[in-house]
Coordinates of C-alpha atoms in Angstrom, one line a residue:
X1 CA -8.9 -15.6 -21.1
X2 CA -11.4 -13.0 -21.1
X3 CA -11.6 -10.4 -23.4
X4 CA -10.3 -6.7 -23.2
X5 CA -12.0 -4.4 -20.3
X6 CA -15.6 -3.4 -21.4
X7 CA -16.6 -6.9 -21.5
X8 CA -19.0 -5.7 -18.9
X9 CA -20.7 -2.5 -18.1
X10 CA -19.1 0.0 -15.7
X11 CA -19.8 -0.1 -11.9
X12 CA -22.0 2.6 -10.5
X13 CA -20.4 4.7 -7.9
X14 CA -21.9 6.1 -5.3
X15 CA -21.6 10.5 -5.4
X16 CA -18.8 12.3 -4.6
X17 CA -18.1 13.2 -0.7
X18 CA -16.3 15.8 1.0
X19 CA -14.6 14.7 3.5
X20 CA -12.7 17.6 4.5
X21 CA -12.8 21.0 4.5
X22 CA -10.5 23.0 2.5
X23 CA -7.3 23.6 3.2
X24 CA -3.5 24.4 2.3
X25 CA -1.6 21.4 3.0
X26 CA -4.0 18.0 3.0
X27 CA -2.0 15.0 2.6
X28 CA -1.5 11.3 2.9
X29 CA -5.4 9.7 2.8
X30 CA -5.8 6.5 3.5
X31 CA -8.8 4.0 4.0
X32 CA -9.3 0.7 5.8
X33 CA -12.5 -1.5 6.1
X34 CA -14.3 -1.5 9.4
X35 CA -15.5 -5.6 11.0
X36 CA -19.3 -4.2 9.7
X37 CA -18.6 -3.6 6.6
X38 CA -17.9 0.6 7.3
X39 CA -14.8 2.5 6.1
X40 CA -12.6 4.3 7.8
X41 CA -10.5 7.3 6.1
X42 CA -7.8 9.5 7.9
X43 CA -5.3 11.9 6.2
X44 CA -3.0 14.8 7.6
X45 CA -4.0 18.5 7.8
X46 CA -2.0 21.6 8.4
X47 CA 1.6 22.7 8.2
X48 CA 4.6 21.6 10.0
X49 CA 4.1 21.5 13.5
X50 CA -0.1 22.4 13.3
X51 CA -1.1 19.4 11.3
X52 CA -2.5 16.5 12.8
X53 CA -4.2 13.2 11.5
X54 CA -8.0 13.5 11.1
X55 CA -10.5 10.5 11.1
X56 CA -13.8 10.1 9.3
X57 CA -16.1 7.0 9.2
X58 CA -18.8 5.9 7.0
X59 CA -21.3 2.7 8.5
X60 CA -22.3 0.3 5.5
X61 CA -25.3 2.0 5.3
X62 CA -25.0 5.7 6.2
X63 CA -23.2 9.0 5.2
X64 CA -19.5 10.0 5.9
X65 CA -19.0 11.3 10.0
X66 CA -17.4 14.9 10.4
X67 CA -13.8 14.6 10.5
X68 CA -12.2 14.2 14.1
X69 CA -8.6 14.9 15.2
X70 CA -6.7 12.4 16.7
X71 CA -5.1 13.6 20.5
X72 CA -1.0 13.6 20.2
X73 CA -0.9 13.4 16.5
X74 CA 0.5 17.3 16.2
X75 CA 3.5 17.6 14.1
X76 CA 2.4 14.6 11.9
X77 CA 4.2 14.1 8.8
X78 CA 3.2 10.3 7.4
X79 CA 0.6 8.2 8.5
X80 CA -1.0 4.8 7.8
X81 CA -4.2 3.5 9.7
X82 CA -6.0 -0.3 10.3
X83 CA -8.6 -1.5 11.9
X84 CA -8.8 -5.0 13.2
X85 CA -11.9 -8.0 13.6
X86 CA -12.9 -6.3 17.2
X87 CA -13.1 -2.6 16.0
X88 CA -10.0 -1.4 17.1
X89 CA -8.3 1.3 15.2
X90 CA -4.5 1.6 14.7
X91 CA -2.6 4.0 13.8
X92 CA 0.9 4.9 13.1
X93 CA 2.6 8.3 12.1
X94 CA 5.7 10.1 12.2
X95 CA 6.8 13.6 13.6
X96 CA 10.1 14.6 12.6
X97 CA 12.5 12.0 13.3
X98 CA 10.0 10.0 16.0
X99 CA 7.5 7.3 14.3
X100 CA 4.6 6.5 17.2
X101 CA 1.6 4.6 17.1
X102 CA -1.7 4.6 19.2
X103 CA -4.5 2.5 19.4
X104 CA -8.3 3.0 20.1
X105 CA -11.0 -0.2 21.0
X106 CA -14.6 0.2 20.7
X107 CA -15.8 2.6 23.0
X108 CA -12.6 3.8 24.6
X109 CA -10.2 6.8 24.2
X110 CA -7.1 6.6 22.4
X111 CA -4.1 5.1 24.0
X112 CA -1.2 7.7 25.1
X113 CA 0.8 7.4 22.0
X114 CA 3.6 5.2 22.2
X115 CA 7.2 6.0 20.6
X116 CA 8.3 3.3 18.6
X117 CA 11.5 4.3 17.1
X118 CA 13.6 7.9 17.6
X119 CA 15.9 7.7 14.4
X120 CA 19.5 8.6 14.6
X121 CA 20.0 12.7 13.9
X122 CA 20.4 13.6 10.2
X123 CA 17.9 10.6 9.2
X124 CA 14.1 10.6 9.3
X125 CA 11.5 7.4 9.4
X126 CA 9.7 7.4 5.7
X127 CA 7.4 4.8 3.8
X128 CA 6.0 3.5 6.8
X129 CA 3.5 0.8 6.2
X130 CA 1.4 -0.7 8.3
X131 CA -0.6 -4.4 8.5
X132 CA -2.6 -5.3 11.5
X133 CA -4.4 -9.1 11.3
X134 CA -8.3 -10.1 12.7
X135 CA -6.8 -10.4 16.6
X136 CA -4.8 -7.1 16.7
X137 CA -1.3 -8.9 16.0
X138 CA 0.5 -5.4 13.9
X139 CA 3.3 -4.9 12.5
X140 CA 5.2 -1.8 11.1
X141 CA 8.1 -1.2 8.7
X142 CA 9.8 2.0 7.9
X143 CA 12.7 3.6 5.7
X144 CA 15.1 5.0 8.0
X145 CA 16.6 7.5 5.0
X146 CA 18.9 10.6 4.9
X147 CA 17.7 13.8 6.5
X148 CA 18.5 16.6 3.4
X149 CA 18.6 19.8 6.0
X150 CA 21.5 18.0 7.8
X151 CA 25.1 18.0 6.7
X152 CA 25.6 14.4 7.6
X153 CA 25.0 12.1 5.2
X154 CA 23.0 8.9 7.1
X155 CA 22.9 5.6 4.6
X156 CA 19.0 4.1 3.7
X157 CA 17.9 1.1 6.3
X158 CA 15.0 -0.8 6.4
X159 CA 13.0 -1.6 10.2
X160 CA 10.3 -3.0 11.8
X161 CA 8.4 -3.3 15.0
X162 CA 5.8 -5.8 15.7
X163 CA 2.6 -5.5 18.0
X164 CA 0.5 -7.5 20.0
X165 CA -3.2 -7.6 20.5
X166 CA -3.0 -6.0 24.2
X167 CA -1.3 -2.5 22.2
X168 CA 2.6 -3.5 23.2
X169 CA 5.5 -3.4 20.8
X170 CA 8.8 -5.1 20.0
X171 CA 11.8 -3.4 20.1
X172 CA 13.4 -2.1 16.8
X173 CA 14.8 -4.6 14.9
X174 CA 16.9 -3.3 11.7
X175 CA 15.9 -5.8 8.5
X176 CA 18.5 -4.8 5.7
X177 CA 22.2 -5.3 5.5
X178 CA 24.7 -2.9 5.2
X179 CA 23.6 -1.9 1.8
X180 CA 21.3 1.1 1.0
X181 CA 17.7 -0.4 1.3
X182 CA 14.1 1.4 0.8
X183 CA 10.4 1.0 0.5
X184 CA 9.4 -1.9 3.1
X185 CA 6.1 -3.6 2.7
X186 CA 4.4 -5.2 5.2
X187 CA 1.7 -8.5 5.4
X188 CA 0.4 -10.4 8.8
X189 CA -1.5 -13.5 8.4
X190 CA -3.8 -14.7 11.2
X191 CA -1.6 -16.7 12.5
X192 CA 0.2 -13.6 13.6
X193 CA 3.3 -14.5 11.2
X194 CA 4.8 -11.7 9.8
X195 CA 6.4 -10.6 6.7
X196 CA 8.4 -7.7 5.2
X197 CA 9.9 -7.0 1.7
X198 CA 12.2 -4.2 0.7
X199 CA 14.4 -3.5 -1.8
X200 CA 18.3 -3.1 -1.4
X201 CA 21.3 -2.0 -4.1
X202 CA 24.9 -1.7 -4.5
X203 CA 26.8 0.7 -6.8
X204 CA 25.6 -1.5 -10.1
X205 CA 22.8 -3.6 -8.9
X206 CA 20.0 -4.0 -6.9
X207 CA 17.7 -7.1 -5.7
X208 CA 14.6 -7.8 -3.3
X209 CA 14.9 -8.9 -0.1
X210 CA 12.2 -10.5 2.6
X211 CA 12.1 -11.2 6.1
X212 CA 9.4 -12.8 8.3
X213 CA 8.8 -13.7 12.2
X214 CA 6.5 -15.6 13.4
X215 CA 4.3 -15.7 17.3
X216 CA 7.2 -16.3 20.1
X217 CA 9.7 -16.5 17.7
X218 CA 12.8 -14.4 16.2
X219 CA 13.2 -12.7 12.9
X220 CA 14.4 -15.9 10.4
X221 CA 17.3 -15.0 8.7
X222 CA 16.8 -12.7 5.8
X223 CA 16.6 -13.9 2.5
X224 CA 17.5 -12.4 -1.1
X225 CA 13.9 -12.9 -3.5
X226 CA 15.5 -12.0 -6.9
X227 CA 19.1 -11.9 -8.6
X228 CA 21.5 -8.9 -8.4
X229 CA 20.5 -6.6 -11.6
X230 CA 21.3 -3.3 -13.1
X231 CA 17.2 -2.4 -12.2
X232 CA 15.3 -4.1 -9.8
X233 CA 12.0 -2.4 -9.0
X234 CA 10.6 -1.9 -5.5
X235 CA 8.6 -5.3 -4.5
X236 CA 4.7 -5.0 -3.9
X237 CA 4.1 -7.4 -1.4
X238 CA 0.2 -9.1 -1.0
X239 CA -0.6 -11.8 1.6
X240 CA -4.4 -13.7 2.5
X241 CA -5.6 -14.4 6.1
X242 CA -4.5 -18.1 5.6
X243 CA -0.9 -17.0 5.5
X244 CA 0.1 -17.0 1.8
X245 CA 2.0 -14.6 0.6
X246 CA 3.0 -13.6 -3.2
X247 CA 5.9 -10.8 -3.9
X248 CA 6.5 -9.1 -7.4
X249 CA 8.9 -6.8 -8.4
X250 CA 10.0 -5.9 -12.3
X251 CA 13.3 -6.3 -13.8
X252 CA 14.7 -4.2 -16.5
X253 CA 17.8 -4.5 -18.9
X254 CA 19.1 -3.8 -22.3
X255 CA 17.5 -6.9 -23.5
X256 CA 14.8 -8.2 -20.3
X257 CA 12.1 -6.9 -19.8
X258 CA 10.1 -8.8 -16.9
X259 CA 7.8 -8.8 -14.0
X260 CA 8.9 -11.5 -11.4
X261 CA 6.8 -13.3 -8.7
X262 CA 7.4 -15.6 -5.5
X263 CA 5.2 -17.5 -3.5
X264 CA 5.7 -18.3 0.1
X265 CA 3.4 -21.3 1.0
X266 CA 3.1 -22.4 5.0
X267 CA 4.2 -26.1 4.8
X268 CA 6.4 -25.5 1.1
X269 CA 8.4 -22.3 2.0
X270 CA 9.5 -19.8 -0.7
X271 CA 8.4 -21.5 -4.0
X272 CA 10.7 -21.1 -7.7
X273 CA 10.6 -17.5 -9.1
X274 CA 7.8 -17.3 -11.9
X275 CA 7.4 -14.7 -14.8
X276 CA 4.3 -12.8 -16.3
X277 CA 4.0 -14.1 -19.4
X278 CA 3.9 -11.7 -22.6
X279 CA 5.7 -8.8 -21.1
X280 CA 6.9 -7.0 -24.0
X281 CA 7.4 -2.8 -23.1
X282 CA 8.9 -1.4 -19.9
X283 CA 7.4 -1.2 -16.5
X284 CA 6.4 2.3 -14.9
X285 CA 4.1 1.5 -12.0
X286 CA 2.8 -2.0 -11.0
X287 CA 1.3 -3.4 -7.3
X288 CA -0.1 -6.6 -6.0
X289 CA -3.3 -8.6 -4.1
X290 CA -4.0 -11.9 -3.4
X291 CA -7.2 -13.7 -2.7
X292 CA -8.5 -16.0 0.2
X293 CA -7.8 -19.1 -2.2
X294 CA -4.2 -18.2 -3.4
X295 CA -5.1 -16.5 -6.6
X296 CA -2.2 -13.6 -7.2
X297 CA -3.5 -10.7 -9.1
X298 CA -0.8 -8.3 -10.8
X299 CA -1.4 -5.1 -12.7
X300 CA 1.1 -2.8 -13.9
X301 CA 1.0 0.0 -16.5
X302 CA 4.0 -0.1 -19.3
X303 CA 5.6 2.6 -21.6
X304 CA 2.5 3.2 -23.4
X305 CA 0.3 4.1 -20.2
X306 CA -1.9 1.3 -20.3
X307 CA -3.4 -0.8 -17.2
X308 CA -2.3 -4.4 -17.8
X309 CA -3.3 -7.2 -15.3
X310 CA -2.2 -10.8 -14.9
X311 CA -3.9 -13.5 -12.2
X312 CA -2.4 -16.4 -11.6
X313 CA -4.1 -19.3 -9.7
X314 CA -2.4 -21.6 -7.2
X315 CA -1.8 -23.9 -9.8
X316 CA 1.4 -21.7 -11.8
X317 CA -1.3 -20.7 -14.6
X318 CA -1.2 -17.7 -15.7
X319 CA -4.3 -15.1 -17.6
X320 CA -3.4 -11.7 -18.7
X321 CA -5.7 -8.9 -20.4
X322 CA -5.8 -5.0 -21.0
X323 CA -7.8 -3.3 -18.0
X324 CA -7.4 -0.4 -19.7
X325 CA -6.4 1.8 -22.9
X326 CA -2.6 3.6 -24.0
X327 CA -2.8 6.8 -22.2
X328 CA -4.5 5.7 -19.4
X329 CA -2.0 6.4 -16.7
X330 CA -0.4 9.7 -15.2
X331 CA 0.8 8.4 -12.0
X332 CA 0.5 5.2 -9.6
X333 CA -0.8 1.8 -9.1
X334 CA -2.9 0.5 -6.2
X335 CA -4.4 -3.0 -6.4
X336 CA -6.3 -4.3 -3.5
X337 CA -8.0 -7.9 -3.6
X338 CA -10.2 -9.3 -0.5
X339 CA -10.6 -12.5 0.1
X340 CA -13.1 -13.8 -1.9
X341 CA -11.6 -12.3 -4.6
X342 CA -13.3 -9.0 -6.4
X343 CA -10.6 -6.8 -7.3
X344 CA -9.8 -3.3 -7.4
X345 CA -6.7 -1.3 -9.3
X346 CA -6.8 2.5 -8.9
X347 CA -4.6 5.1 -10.6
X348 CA -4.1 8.8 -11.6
X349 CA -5.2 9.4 -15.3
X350 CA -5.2 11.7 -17.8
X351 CA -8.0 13.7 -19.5
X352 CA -6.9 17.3 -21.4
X353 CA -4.5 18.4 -18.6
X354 CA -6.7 17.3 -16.0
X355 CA -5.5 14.4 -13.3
X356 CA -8.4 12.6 -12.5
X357 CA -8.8 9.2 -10.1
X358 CA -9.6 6.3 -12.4
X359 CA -10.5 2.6 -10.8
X360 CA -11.4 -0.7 -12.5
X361 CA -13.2 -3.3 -10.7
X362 CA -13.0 -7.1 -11.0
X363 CA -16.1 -8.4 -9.0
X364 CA -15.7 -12.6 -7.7
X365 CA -17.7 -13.7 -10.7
X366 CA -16.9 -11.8 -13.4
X367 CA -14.8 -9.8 -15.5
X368 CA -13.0 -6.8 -15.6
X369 CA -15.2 -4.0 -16.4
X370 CA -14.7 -0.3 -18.1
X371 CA -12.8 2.2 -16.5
X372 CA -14.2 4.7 -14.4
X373 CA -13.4 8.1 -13.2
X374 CA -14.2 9.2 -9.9
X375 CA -13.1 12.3 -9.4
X376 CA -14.3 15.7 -10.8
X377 CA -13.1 16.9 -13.8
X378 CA -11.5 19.9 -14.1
X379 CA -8.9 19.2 -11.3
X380 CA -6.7 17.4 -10.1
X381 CA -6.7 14.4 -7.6
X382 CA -3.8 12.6 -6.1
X383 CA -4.0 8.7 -4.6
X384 CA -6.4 7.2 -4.7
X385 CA -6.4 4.7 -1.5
X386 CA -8.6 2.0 -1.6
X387 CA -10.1 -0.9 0.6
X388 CA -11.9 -3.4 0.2
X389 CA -15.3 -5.1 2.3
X390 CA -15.7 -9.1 2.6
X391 CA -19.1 -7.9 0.7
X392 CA -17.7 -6.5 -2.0
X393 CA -18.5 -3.2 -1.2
X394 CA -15.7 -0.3 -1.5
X395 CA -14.2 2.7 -1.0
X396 CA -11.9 5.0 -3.0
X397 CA -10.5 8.3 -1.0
X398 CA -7.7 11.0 -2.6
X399 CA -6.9 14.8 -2.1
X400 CA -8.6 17.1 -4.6
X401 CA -7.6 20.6 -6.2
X402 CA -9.4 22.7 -8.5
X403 CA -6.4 24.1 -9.9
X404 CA -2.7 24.3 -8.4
X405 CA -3.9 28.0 -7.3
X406 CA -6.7 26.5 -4.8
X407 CA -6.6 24.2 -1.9
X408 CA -6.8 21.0 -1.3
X409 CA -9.2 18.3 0.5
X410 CA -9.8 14.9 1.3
X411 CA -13.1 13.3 -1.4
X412 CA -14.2 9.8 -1.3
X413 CA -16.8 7.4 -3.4
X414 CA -18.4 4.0 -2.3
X415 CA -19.2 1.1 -5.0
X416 CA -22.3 -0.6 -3.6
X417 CA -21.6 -4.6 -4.9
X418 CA -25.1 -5.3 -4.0

């Protein structure tokens, strides 16, 4: 086991870009990792039925573009963008009740953009997540979730659509059972198999479910992931190019205290539930990767706002350390791995009221190293979304304010690996 974070120095970040102006309502960044190497940011700008989804690029080598609107995308509420091996951008986002998608290959326009679902009146499409593979195969989940303005009251589902590589999509196909059911998340290997977790509860308990499809085939028959309990957390799904695929959720109880995980392995199936060892305070915020190889990487802060991570290899072995200090976490968990396996886990701190972006890094062939705040101090900065290049190289994006009184924008750093 390695020792506590600071076992190395800190990574050197590159400085601080703007990559919006400012504005009143800036929400929803996001970043993805271009076939070069590049990094692609988008985020939603202006109220109600002004704002639209703007895109910004960065080469590997180069400075951030100025920020372009997408055609269509007026109205936008979420959003969630890819990018697959040949260039081509997707991108999904909701306006109103209507989620849509449109696609854009090297050198061409966007696509008209297509309408994917229409949700039932008094319910709105939320939490939509996106995964699109090397070869264009995409596929998009969504909460289907009560609509407050409206009188009706509309029960939680869970659905999906799946894309090909020419830009057509599946019908609708609604994943959870009659149960209230939230917070999908979404993996595609390069197969083009498919796979979706959510979580689902009853009036006393709740449990994770999963559902995959693969090329030519229907959705399999859904499958619970966990046992009925009084608190199930949401499940934070992570998948590798080769098609394996690790789920963890937490469990909590008057006397348990645990974070679960489940491996789904190609020619073995879904493999026996294992446990993070040493687990020992509640769970606030916690999120997945997994590496080209199989390696699972958890991290998770607990009651005492610390940054916690646990990998465990293909094997069932398990190696846990402190990323970071009690006190460390305001808000969130993002973990993204790539496939040779440096690692990044993202999170909003604290420092004297202040919120700033905090990241550590695990590079391929070494340890975790110290903390390290990206974002200006004072202010406040919400996210952060990351990605991650084959190189190494990567990108950390969030919305900034000054103080609650200003407004907001889109910033974003770049760790050169070297």
């Amino acid at each position: 086991m390695l020792g506590p974070a600071g076992a190395r120095a800190a990574d050197t970040w590159g400085p601080v870009a703007d990559l919006s102006g400012s504005a009143g309502s800036i929400r929803g960044a996001e970043v993805a990792v271009d076939p070069r190497g590049g990094f692609l940011a988008g985020w939603a700008r202006g109220g109600r039925d002004r704002a639209r989804v703007f895109l910004a690029t960065r080469p590997e080598s180069g400075a951030w573009t100025e920020p372009t609107p997408v055609p269509g995308t007026r109205g936008v509420g979420e959003l969630d963008v890819a990018v697959a091996a040949d260039g081509e951008r997707v991108l999904v986002w909701t306006v109103g009740r209507t989620l849509k998608a449109s696609r854009k290959a090297p050198g061409r326009p966007w696509t008209d953009p297509a309408v994917l679902h229409r949700s039932r009146p008094g319910s709105l499409p939320g939490y939509v997540d996106l995964a699109v593979n090397r070869r264009g195969r995409a596929v998009v989940a969504w909460q289907t979730m009560d609509d407050d303005a409206d009188l009706d009251y509309v029960r939680t589902r869970v659905q999906a659509v799946v894309g090909g590589a020419a830009g057509r999509w599946s019908g609708v196909e609604t994943l959870s059972s009659k149960a209230h059911a939230a917070a999908p998340e979404v993996a595609v290997d390069r197969t083009g198999r498919v796979t979706v977790a959510w979580t689902e509860w009853g009036r006393r308990h709740s449990w994770v479910m999963v559902g995959s499809r693969e090329v030519g085939e229907g959705w399999d028959e859904r499958r619970a992931l966990s046992r009925r309990t009084a608190d199930t957390g949401l499940p934070q799904l992570a998948a590798n190019e080769a098609g394996d695929v690790a789920v963890a959720w937490y469990v909590r109880g008057e006397d348990l205290t645990a974070i679960r995980l489940r491996r789904w392995e190609r020619f073995e199936g879904w493999l026996p539930t294992r446990s993070v060892p040493g687990i020992e305070a509640d769970i606030w915020w916690m999120d997945a990767g997994i590496d080209g190889v199989g390696t699972a990487t958890v991290a998770w802060s607990n009651a005492a706002h610390a940054v916690w991570a646990a990998t465990q290899d293909s094997s069932g072995g398990w190696d846990r350390e402190r990323v970071a200090p009690s006190g460390s976490v305001y808000y969130g968990m993002n973990v993204v791995v790539n496939e040779l396996g440096d690692t990044l886990v993202g999170w909003e701190s604290r420092s004297d009221g202040d919120h700033p972006v905090e990241v550590a890094h695990r590079p391929r062939s070494s340890g975790w190293g110290s903390p390290v705040a990206l974002s200006v101090v004072p202010g406040d900065a919400f996210g952060p979304a990351l990605a991650l290049a084959r190189d190494g190289n990567a990108v950390a994006a969030w919305t900034f304010a000054r103080d609650i009184t200003r407004p907001l924008r889109v910033q974003a750093r770049v760790l050169d690996a070297g």
